Amino acid sequence: NAGVMQNPRHLVRRRGQEARLRCSPMKGHSHVYWYRQLPEEGLKFMVYLQKENIIDESGMPKERFSAEFPKEGPSILRIQQVVRGDSAAYFCASSPTGTPSYNEQFFGPGTRLTVL
Amino acid sequence: DQQVKQNSPSLSVQEGRISILNCDYTNSMFDYFLWYKKYPAEGPTFLISISSIKDKNEDGRFTVFLNKSAKHLSLHIVPSQPGDSAVYFCAASAGLAGANNLFFGTGTRLTVIP
């Protein structure tokens, strides 16, 4: 049973370009979460999605960031017009159906985004 | 606003001794707490959790203690092993309040010296 998959593992973009980060949850998991970890900090929640629905995006920056979890395929975190401050590790997590807050979330290996 | 705090950025312990990692929180709505372990270049791995209705949960060498009145929890690892060397994150959730996400501390880097 494969764990949470994220790709790419490393992504380098120049300022102003777009970054697309992909996440495939564990089999049987329908809840997906995106977190960002800036250097020397803990993980910070960005967005929580279920299939075709954004449930909670309270941690998402208001501009340039968007997320989706289509009926088919992986969840995508999209960052438009990247800036140097977007450089961070982006982690995706998934949890099974039920009450997400009482289930441990299983994390992927992360995508390390570097903006030049 | 850091609602979950890990005030010790690092901890070194001799192999075989006890490791105690501490975590404090400020939000009284938190009712579920978790510890994650993270190796470099990997995602966090779930270690152990505790519900606010308990004050202790044990799983092998790992025990988590919760002191709700002090808003404090700790992770005890005994005996510590070199393979335990990693960054440990404390996380909390306010499920009863309808929160969907985990709030993480900044992590404590544990080094177990052989």
PDB file of C-alpha atoms in Angstrom:
ATOM      1  CA  ASN A   1       0.000   0.000   0.000  1.00  0.00           C
ATOM      2  CA  ALA A   2       1.830   3.044  -1.265  1.00  0.00           C
ATOM      3  CA  GLY A   3       2.022   6.036   0.974  1.00  0.00           C
ATOM      4  CA  VAL A   4       1.293   9.635   0.075  1.00  0.00           C
ATOM      5  CA  MET A   5       3.092  10.521  -3.130  1.00  0.00           C
ATOM      6  CA  GLN A   6       4.312  13.969  -4.017  1.00  0.00           C
ATOM      7  CA  ASN A   7       6.038  15.173  -7.113  1.00  0.00           C
ATOM      8  CA  PRO A   8       8.265  16.690  -8.014  1.00  0.00           C
ATOM      9  CA  ARG A   9      10.497  16.299  -4.975  1.00  0.00           C
ATOM     10  CA  HIS A  10      12.478  19.368  -5.946  1.00  0.00           C
ATOM     11  CA  LEU A  11      11.300  22.262  -8.076  1.00  0.00           C
ATOM     12  CA  VAL A  12      13.281  25.301  -9.117  1.00  0.00           C
ATOM     13  CA  ARG A  13      11.499  28.305 -10.560  1.00  0.00           C
ATOM     14  CA  ARG A  14      12.505  31.838 -11.463  1.00  0.00           C
ATOM     15  CA  ARG A  15      10.577  34.764 -10.067  1.00  0.00           C
ATOM     16  CA  GLY A  16       7.354  35.288 -11.967  1.00  0.00           C
ATOM     17  CA  GLN A  17       6.988  31.687 -13.134  1.00  0.00           C
ATOM     18  CA  GLU A  18       4.297  29.258 -12.065  1.00  0.00           C
ATOM     19  CA  ALA A  19       4.825  26.287  -9.759  1.00  0.00           C
ATOM     20  CA  ARG A  20       2.590  23.211  -9.773  1.00  0.00           C
ATOM     21  CA  LEU A  21       2.913  20.711  -6.963  1.00  0.00           C
ATOM     22  CA  ARG A  22       1.125  17.368  -7.119  1.00  0.00           C
ATOM     23  CA  CYS A  23      -0.069  15.065  -4.374  1.00  0.00           C
ATOM     24  CA  SER A  24      -1.615  11.604  -4.577  1.00  0.00           C
ATOM     25  CA  PRO A  25      -3.163  10.553  -1.254  1.00  0.00           C
ATOM     26  CA  MET A  26      -2.934   7.098   0.210  1.00  0.00           C
ATOM     27  CA  LYS A  27      -5.343   4.562  -1.218  1.00  0.00           C
ATOM     28  CA  GLY A  28      -8.696   4.891   0.466  1.00  0.00           C
ATOM     29  CA  HIS A  29      -8.033   8.389   1.775  1.00  0.00           C
ATOM     30  CA  SER A  30     -10.388  11.110   0.648  1.00  0.00           C
ATOM     31  CA  HIS A  31      -9.070  14.022   2.735  1.00  0.00           C
ATOM     32  CA  VAL A  32      -6.047  15.992   1.557  1.00  0.00           C
ATOM     33  CA  TYR A  33      -4.193  18.738   3.377  1.00  0.00           C
ATOM     34  CA  TRP A  34      -1.410  21.023   2.237  1.00  0.00           C
ATOM     35  CA  TYR A  35       1.148  22.455   4.656  1.00  0.00           C
ATOM     36  CA  ARG A  36       4.113  24.738   4.115  1.00  0.00           C
ATOM     37  CA  GLN A  37       7.323  24.706   6.111  1.00  0.00           C
ATOM     38  CA  LEU A  38       9.523  27.747   5.930  1.00  0.00           C
ATOM     39  CA  PRO A  39      13.160  27.396   7.047  1.00  0.00           C
ATOM     40  CA  GLU A  40      13.528  26.950  10.810  1.00  0.00           C
ATOM     41  CA  GLU A  41       9.762  26.882  11.315  1.00  0.00           C
ATOM     42  CA  GLY A  42       7.073  24.291  11.929  1.00  0.00           C
ATOM     43  CA  LEU A  43       4.549  23.214   9.353  1.00  0.00           C
ATOM     44  CA  LYS A  44       1.791  25.728   8.696  1.00  0.00           C
ATOM     45  CA  PHE A  45      -1.607  24.643   7.432  1.00  0.00           C
ATOM     46  CA  MET A  46      -2.661  25.991   4.058  1.00  0.00           C
ATOM     47  CA  VAL A  47      -5.733  24.183   2.759  1.00  0.00           C
ATOM     48  CA  TYR A  48      -7.933  21.150   3.306  1.00  0.00           C
ATOM     49  CA  LEU A  49      -9.732  19.496   0.429  1.00  0.00           C
ATOM     50  CA  GLN A  50     -12.001  16.582  -0.282  1.00  0.00           C
ATOM     51  CA  LYS A  51     -12.714  15.319  -3.768  1.00  0.00           C
ATOM     52  CA  GLU A  52     -13.863  18.274  -5.893  1.00  0.00           C
ATOM     53  CA  ASN A  53     -14.327  20.480  -2.832  1.00  0.00           C
ATOM     54  CA  ILE A  54     -12.243  22.971  -0.924  1.00  0.00           C
ATOM     55  CA  ILE A  55     -13.334  22.577   2.674  1.00  0.00           C
ATOM     56  CA  ASP A  56     -11.018  24.988   4.463  1.00  0.00           C
ATOM     57  CA  GLU A  57      -8.575  27.381   2.838  1.00  0.00           C
ATOM     58  CA  SER A  58      -8.042  29.604   5.846  1.00  0.00           C
ATOM     59  CA  GLY A  59      -4.262  29.156   5.658  1.00  0.00           C
ATOM     60  CA  MET A  60      -3.880  29.990   1.994  1.00  0.00           C
ATOM     61  CA  PRO A  61      -2.408  33.337   0.970  1.00  0.00           C
ATOM     62  CA  LYS A  62      -5.133  35.412  -0.623  1.00  0.00           C
ATOM     63  CA  GLU A  63      -3.343  35.899  -3.925  1.00  0.00           C
ATOM     64  CA  ARG A  64      -1.380  33.705  -6.301  1.00  0.00           C
ATOM     65  CA  PHE A  65      -2.113  30.430  -4.480  1.00  0.00           C
ATOM     66  CA  SER A  66      -4.812  27.944  -5.437  1.00  0.00           C
ATOM     67  CA  ALA A  67      -5.527  24.281  -4.817  1.00  0.00           C
ATOM     68  CA  GLU A  68      -7.739  21.634  -6.311  1.00  0.00           C
ATOM     69  CA  PHE A  69      -8.533  17.968  -5.810  1.00  0.00           C
ATOM     70  CA  PRO A  70     -10.372  16.751  -8.891  1.00  0.00           C
ATOM     71  CA  LYS A  71     -12.560  13.700  -9.110  1.00  0.00           C
ATOM     72  CA  GLU A  72      -9.800  11.905 -10.950  1.00  0.00           C
ATOM     73  CA  GLY A  73      -6.098  12.458 -10.445  1.00  0.00           C
ATOM     74  CA  PRO A  74      -3.917  14.050  -7.824  1.00  0.00           C
ATOM     75  CA  SER A  75      -4.437  17.163  -5.782  1.00  0.00           C
ATOM     76  CA  ILE A  76      -2.633  20.179  -7.224  1.00  0.00           C
ATOM     77  CA  LEU A  77      -1.231  23.172  -5.356  1.00  0.00           C
ATOM     78  CA  ARG A  78      -0.604  25.972  -7.821  1.00  0.00           C
ATOM     79  CA  ILE A  79       1.478  29.049  -7.137  1.00  0.00           C
ATOM     80  CA  GLN A  80       1.379  31.753  -9.786  1.00  0.00           C
ATOM     81  CA  GLN A  81       4.060  34.399 -10.280  1.00  0.00           C
ATOM     82  CA  VAL A  82       6.328  32.916  -7.640  1.00  0.00           C
ATOM     83  CA  VAL A  83       8.472  35.166  -5.453  1.00  0.00           C
ATOM     84  CA  ARG A  84      11.560  34.348  -3.390  1.00  0.00           C
ATOM     85  CA  GLY A  85       9.458  34.204  -0.229  1.00  0.00           C
ATOM     86  CA  ASP A  86       7.599  31.205  -1.645  1.00  0.00           C
ATOM     87  CA  SER A  87      10.756  29.112  -1.290  1.00  0.00           C
ATOM     88  CA  ALA A  88       9.826  26.423   1.218  1.00  0.00           C
ATOM     89  CA  ALA A  89       9.029  22.754   1.644  1.00  0.00           C
ATOM     90  CA  TYR A  90       5.426  21.979   0.773  1.00  0.00           C
ATOM     91  CA  PHE A  91       3.952  18.900   2.373  1.00  0.00           C
ATOM     92  CA  CYS A  92       0.794  17.104   1.476  1.00  0.00           C
ATOM     93  CA  ALA A  93      -1.010  14.866   3.952  1.00  0.00           C
ATOM     94  CA  SER A  94      -4.018  12.617   3.705  1.00  0.00           C
ATOM     95  CA  SER A  95      -6.374  10.992   6.149  1.00  0.00           C
ATOM     96  CA  PRO A  96      -9.095   8.402   5.793  1.00  0.00           C
ATOM     97  CA  THR A  97     -12.805   9.105   5.737  1.00  0.00           C
ATOM     98  CA  GLY A  98     -14.463   9.935   8.996  1.00  0.00           C
ATOM     99  CA  THR A  99     -13.530  12.744  11.286  1.00  0.00           C
ATOM    100  CA  PRO A 100     -10.299  14.150   9.910  1.00  0.00           C
ATOM    101  CA  SER A 101      -9.356  15.980  13.049  1.00  0.00           C
ATOM    102  CA  TYR A 102      -9.215  12.776  15.038  1.00  0.00           C
ATOM    103  CA  ASN A 103      -7.240  10.796  12.570  1.00  0.00           C
ATOM    104  CA  GLU A 104      -3.538  11.061  12.253  1.00  0.00           C
ATOM    105  CA  GLN A 105      -2.590  12.608   8.972  1.00  0.00           C
ATOM    106  CA  PHE A 106      -0.129  10.719   6.810  1.00  0.00           C
ATOM    107  CA  PHE A 107       2.434  12.906   5.147  1.00  0.00           C
ATOM    108  CA  GLY A 108       4.168  12.720   1.827  1.00  0.00           C
ATOM    109  CA  PRO A 109       7.905  13.369   1.422  1.00  0.00           C
ATOM    110  CA  GLY A 110       7.336  16.974   0.434  1.00  0.00           C
ATOM    111  CA  THR A 111       8.250  19.169  -2.515  1.00  0.00           C
ATOM    112  CA  ARG A 112      11.088  21.580  -1.940  1.00  0.00           C
ATOM    113  CA  LEU A 113      10.456  24.708  -3.973  1.00  0.00           C
ATOM    114  CA  THR A 114      13.337  27.053  -4.652  1.00  0.00           C
ATOM    115  CA  VAL A 115      12.668  30.391  -6.295  1.00  0.00           C
ATOM    116  CA  LEU A 116      15.675  32.011  -7.880  1.00  0.00           C
TER     117      LEU A 116
ATOM    118  CA  ASP B   1       0.634  33.542  16.444  1.00  0.00           C
ATOM    119  CA  GLN B   2       2.304  30.291  17.480  1.00  0.00           C
ATOM    120  CA  GLN B   3      -0.367  28.287  19.291  1.00  0.00           C
ATOM    121  CA  VAL B   4       1.868  25.259  19.762  1.00  0.00           C
ATOM    122  CA  LYS B   5       5.325  25.873  21.115  1.00  0.00           C
ATOM    123  CA  GLN B   6       8.384  23.742  21.452  1.00  0.00           C
ATOM    124  CA  ASN B   7      10.850  25.886  23.310  1.00  0.00           C
ATOM    125  CA  SER B   8      13.833  23.584  23.041  1.00  0.00           C
ATOM    126  CA  PRO B   9      15.182  23.579  19.494  1.00  0.00           C
ATOM    127  CA  SER B  10      17.562  20.739  20.274  1.00  0.00           C
ATOM    128  CA  LEU B  11      18.235  17.970  22.769  1.00  0.00           C
ATOM    129  CA  SER B  12      21.137  15.534  23.118  1.00  0.00           C
ATOM    130  CA  VAL B  13      20.784  12.312  25.060  1.00  0.00           C
ATOM    131  CA  GLN B  14      23.045   9.339  25.660  1.00  0.00           C
ATOM    132  CA  GLU B  15      21.927   6.032  24.163  1.00  0.00           C
ATOM    133  CA  GLY B  16      19.900   4.011  26.665  1.00  0.00           C
ATOM    134  CA  ARG B  17      18.816   7.045  28.684  1.00  0.00           C
ATOM    135  CA  ILE B  18      15.438   8.748  28.651  1.00  0.00           C
ATOM    136  CA  SER B  19      14.602  11.507  26.167  1.00  0.00           C
ATOM    137  CA  ILE B  20      11.953  14.003  27.240  1.00  0.00           C
ATOM    138  CA  LEU B  21      10.579  16.373  24.643  1.00  0.00           C
ATOM    139  CA  ASN B  22       8.250  19.139  25.759  1.00  0.00           C
ATOM    140  CA  CYS B  23       5.439  21.018  24.125  1.00  0.00           C
ATOM    141  CA  ASP B  24       3.177  23.840  25.313  1.00  0.00           C
ATOM    142  CA  TYR B  25      -0.014  25.137  23.759  1.00  0.00           C
ATOM    143  CA  THR B  26      -2.161  28.191  24.238  1.00  0.00           C
ATOM    144  CA  ASN B  27      -5.497  27.284  22.672  1.00  0.00           C
ATOM    145  CA  SER B  28      -7.838  25.686  25.215  1.00  0.00           C
ATOM    146  CA  MET B  29      -9.966  24.337  22.342  1.00  0.00           C
ATOM    147  CA  PHE B  30      -7.291  21.818  21.403  1.00  0.00           C
ATOM    148  CA  ASP B  31      -8.532  18.339  22.231  1.00  0.00           C
ATOM    149  CA  TYR B  32      -6.257  16.002  20.297  1.00  0.00           C
ATOM    150  CA  PHE B  33      -2.488  15.974  20.310  1.00  0.00           C
ATOM    151  CA  LEU B  34       0.029  14.165  18.165  1.00  0.00           C
ATOM    152  CA  TRP B  35       3.758  13.693  17.904  1.00  0.00           C
ATOM    153  CA  TYR B  36       5.477  13.355  14.562  1.00  0.00           C
ATOM    154  CA  LYS B  37       9.041  12.381  13.814  1.00  0.00           C
ATOM    155  CA  LYS B  38      10.846  13.773  10.802  1.00  0.00           C
ATOM    156  CA  TYR B  39      14.057  12.712   9.128  1.00  0.00           C
ATOM    157  CA  PRO B  40      15.848  15.041   6.703  1.00  0.00           C
ATOM    158  CA  ALA B  41      14.324  15.138   3.209  1.00  0.00           C
ATOM    159  CA  GLU B  42      11.298  13.122   4.343  1.00  0.00           C
ATOM    160  CA  GLY B  43       7.790  13.988   5.440  1.00  0.00           C
ATOM    161  CA  PRO B  44       6.740  13.808   9.085  1.00  0.00           C
ATOM    162  CA  THR B  45       5.849  10.326  10.306  1.00  0.00           C
ATOM    163  CA  PHE B  46       3.112   9.856  12.873  1.00  0.00           C
ATOM    164  CA  LEU B  47       4.438   8.538  16.161  1.00  0.00           C
ATOM    165  CA  ILE B  48       1.826   8.666  18.899  1.00  0.00           C
ATOM    166  CA  SER B  49      -1.290  10.623  19.831  1.00  0.00           C
ATOM    167  CA  ILE B  50      -3.414  11.421  22.842  1.00  0.00           C
ATOM    168  CA  SER B  51      -6.961  12.604  23.293  1.00  0.00           C
ATOM    169  CA  SER B  52      -7.754  15.295  25.845  1.00  0.00           C
ATOM    170  CA  ILE B  53      -9.825  12.816  27.848  1.00  0.00           C
ATOM    171  CA  LYS B  54      -6.635  10.972  28.762  1.00  0.00           C
ATOM    172  CA  ASP B  55      -3.492  12.058  30.543  1.00  0.00           C
ATOM    173  CA  LYS B  56      -1.188   9.314  29.327  1.00  0.00           C
ATOM    174  CA  ASN B  57      -0.765   7.105  26.307  1.00  0.00           C
ATOM    175  CA  GLU B  58       1.935   4.516  25.892  1.00  0.00           C
ATOM    176  CA  ASP B  59       3.196   2.672  22.820  1.00  0.00           C
ATOM    177  CA  GLY B  60       6.324   0.625  23.308  1.00  0.00           C
ATOM    178  CA  ARG B  61       9.234   2.911  24.112  1.00  0.00           C
ATOM    179  CA  PHE B  62       7.121   6.014  23.557  1.00  0.00           C
ATOM    180  CA  THR B  63       4.832   7.598  26.137  1.00  0.00           C
ATOM    181  CA  VAL B  64       2.970  10.862  25.818  1.00  0.00           C
ATOM    182  CA  PHE B  65       1.780  12.728  28.895  1.00  0.00           C
ATOM    183  CA  LEU B  66      -0.844  15.454  28.819  1.00  0.00           C
ATOM    184  CA  ASN B  67      -1.354  18.059  31.534  1.00  0.00           C
ATOM    185  CA  LYS B  68      -4.436  20.002  30.477  1.00  0.00           C
ATOM    186  CA  SER B  69      -4.370  22.470  33.350  1.00  0.00           C
ATOM    187  CA  ALA B  70      -0.829  23.475  32.431  1.00  0.00           C
ATOM    188  CA  LYS B  71      -1.511  23.181  28.684  1.00  0.00           C
ATOM    189  CA  HIS B  72       1.578  21.059  28.442  1.00  0.00           C
ATOM    190  CA  LEU B  73       2.447  17.735  26.921  1.00  0.00           C
ATOM    191  CA  SER B  74       5.612  15.729  26.796  1.00  0.00           C
ATOM    192  CA  LEU B  75       6.981  12.784  24.877  1.00  0.00           C
ATOM    193  CA  HIS B  76       9.159  10.297  26.729  1.00  0.00           C
ATOM    194  CA  ILE B  77      11.377   7.898  24.822  1.00  0.00           C
ATOM    195  CA  VAL B  78      12.995   5.184  26.882  1.00  0.00           C
ATOM    196  CA  PRO B  79      15.436   3.730  26.256  1.00  0.00           C
ATOM    197  CA  SER B  80      16.664   6.145  23.604  1.00  0.00           C
ATOM    198  CA  GLN B  81      18.329   4.651  20.545  1.00  0.00           C
ATOM    199  CA  PRO B  82      20.555   6.242  17.884  1.00  0.00           C
ATOM    200  CA  GLY B  83      17.813   5.624  15.307  1.00  0.00           C
ATOM    201  CA  ASP B  84      15.586   7.970  17.299  1.00  0.00           C
ATOM    202  CA  SER B  85      17.741  10.894  16.191  1.00  0.00           C
ATOM    203  CA  ALA B  86      15.373  13.124  14.212  1.00  0.00           C
ATOM    204  CA  VAL B  87      13.293  16.273  14.511  1.00  0.00           C
ATOM    205  CA  TYR B  88      10.181  15.777  16.625  1.00  0.00           C
ATOM    206  CA  PHE B  89       7.106  17.905  16.035  1.00  0.00           C
ATOM    207  CA  CYS B  90       4.247  18.315  18.440  1.00  0.00           C
ATOM    208  CA  ALA B  91       0.856  18.966  16.791  1.00  0.00           C
ATOM    209  CA  ALA B  92      -2.612  19.779  18.065  1.00  0.00           C
ATOM    210  CA  SER B  93      -6.127  19.772  16.716  1.00  0.00           C
ATOM    211  CA  ALA B  94      -9.401  21.372  17.808  1.00  0.00           C
ATOM    212  CA  GLY B  95     -11.713  18.754  16.364  1.00  0.00           C
ATOM    213  CA  LEU B  96     -14.676  19.453  18.591  1.00  0.00           C
ATOM    214  CA  ALA B  97     -14.525  23.076  17.496  1.00  0.00           C
ATOM    215  CA  GLY B  98     -14.751  21.951  13.910  1.00  0.00           C
ATOM    216  CA  ALA B  99     -11.148  22.591  12.988  1.00  0.00           C
ATOM    217  CA  ASN B 100      -9.793  20.566  10.114  1.00  0.00           C
ATOM    218  CA  ASN B 101      -6.112  21.176  10.389  1.00  0.00           C
ATOM    219  CA  LEU B 102      -3.214  20.447  12.677  1.00  0.00           C
ATOM    220  CA  PHE B 103      -1.227  23.163  14.388  1.00  0.00           C
ATOM    221  CA  PHE B 104       2.450  22.320  14.583  1.00  0.00           C
ATOM    222  CA  GLY B 105       5.231  23.388  16.890  1.00  0.00           C
ATOM    223  CA  THR B 106       8.595  24.409  15.478  1.00  0.00           C
ATOM    224  CA  GLY B 107      10.212  21.093  16.321  1.00  0.00           C
ATOM    225  CA  THR B 108      12.953  19.762  18.586  1.00  0.00           C
ATOM    226  CA  ARG B 109      15.990  18.120  17.073  1.00  0.00           C
ATOM    227  CA  LEU B 110      16.870  15.038  19.127  1.00  0.00           C
ATOM    228  CA  THR B 111      20.361  13.588  18.906  1.00  0.00           C
ATOM    229  CA  VAL B 112      20.957  10.262  20.588  1.00  0.00           C
ATOM    230  CA  ILE B 113      24.646   9.733  21.183  1.00  0.00           C
ATOM    231  CA  PRO B 114      25.870   6.129  20.911  1.00  0.00           C
TER     232      PRO B 114
END
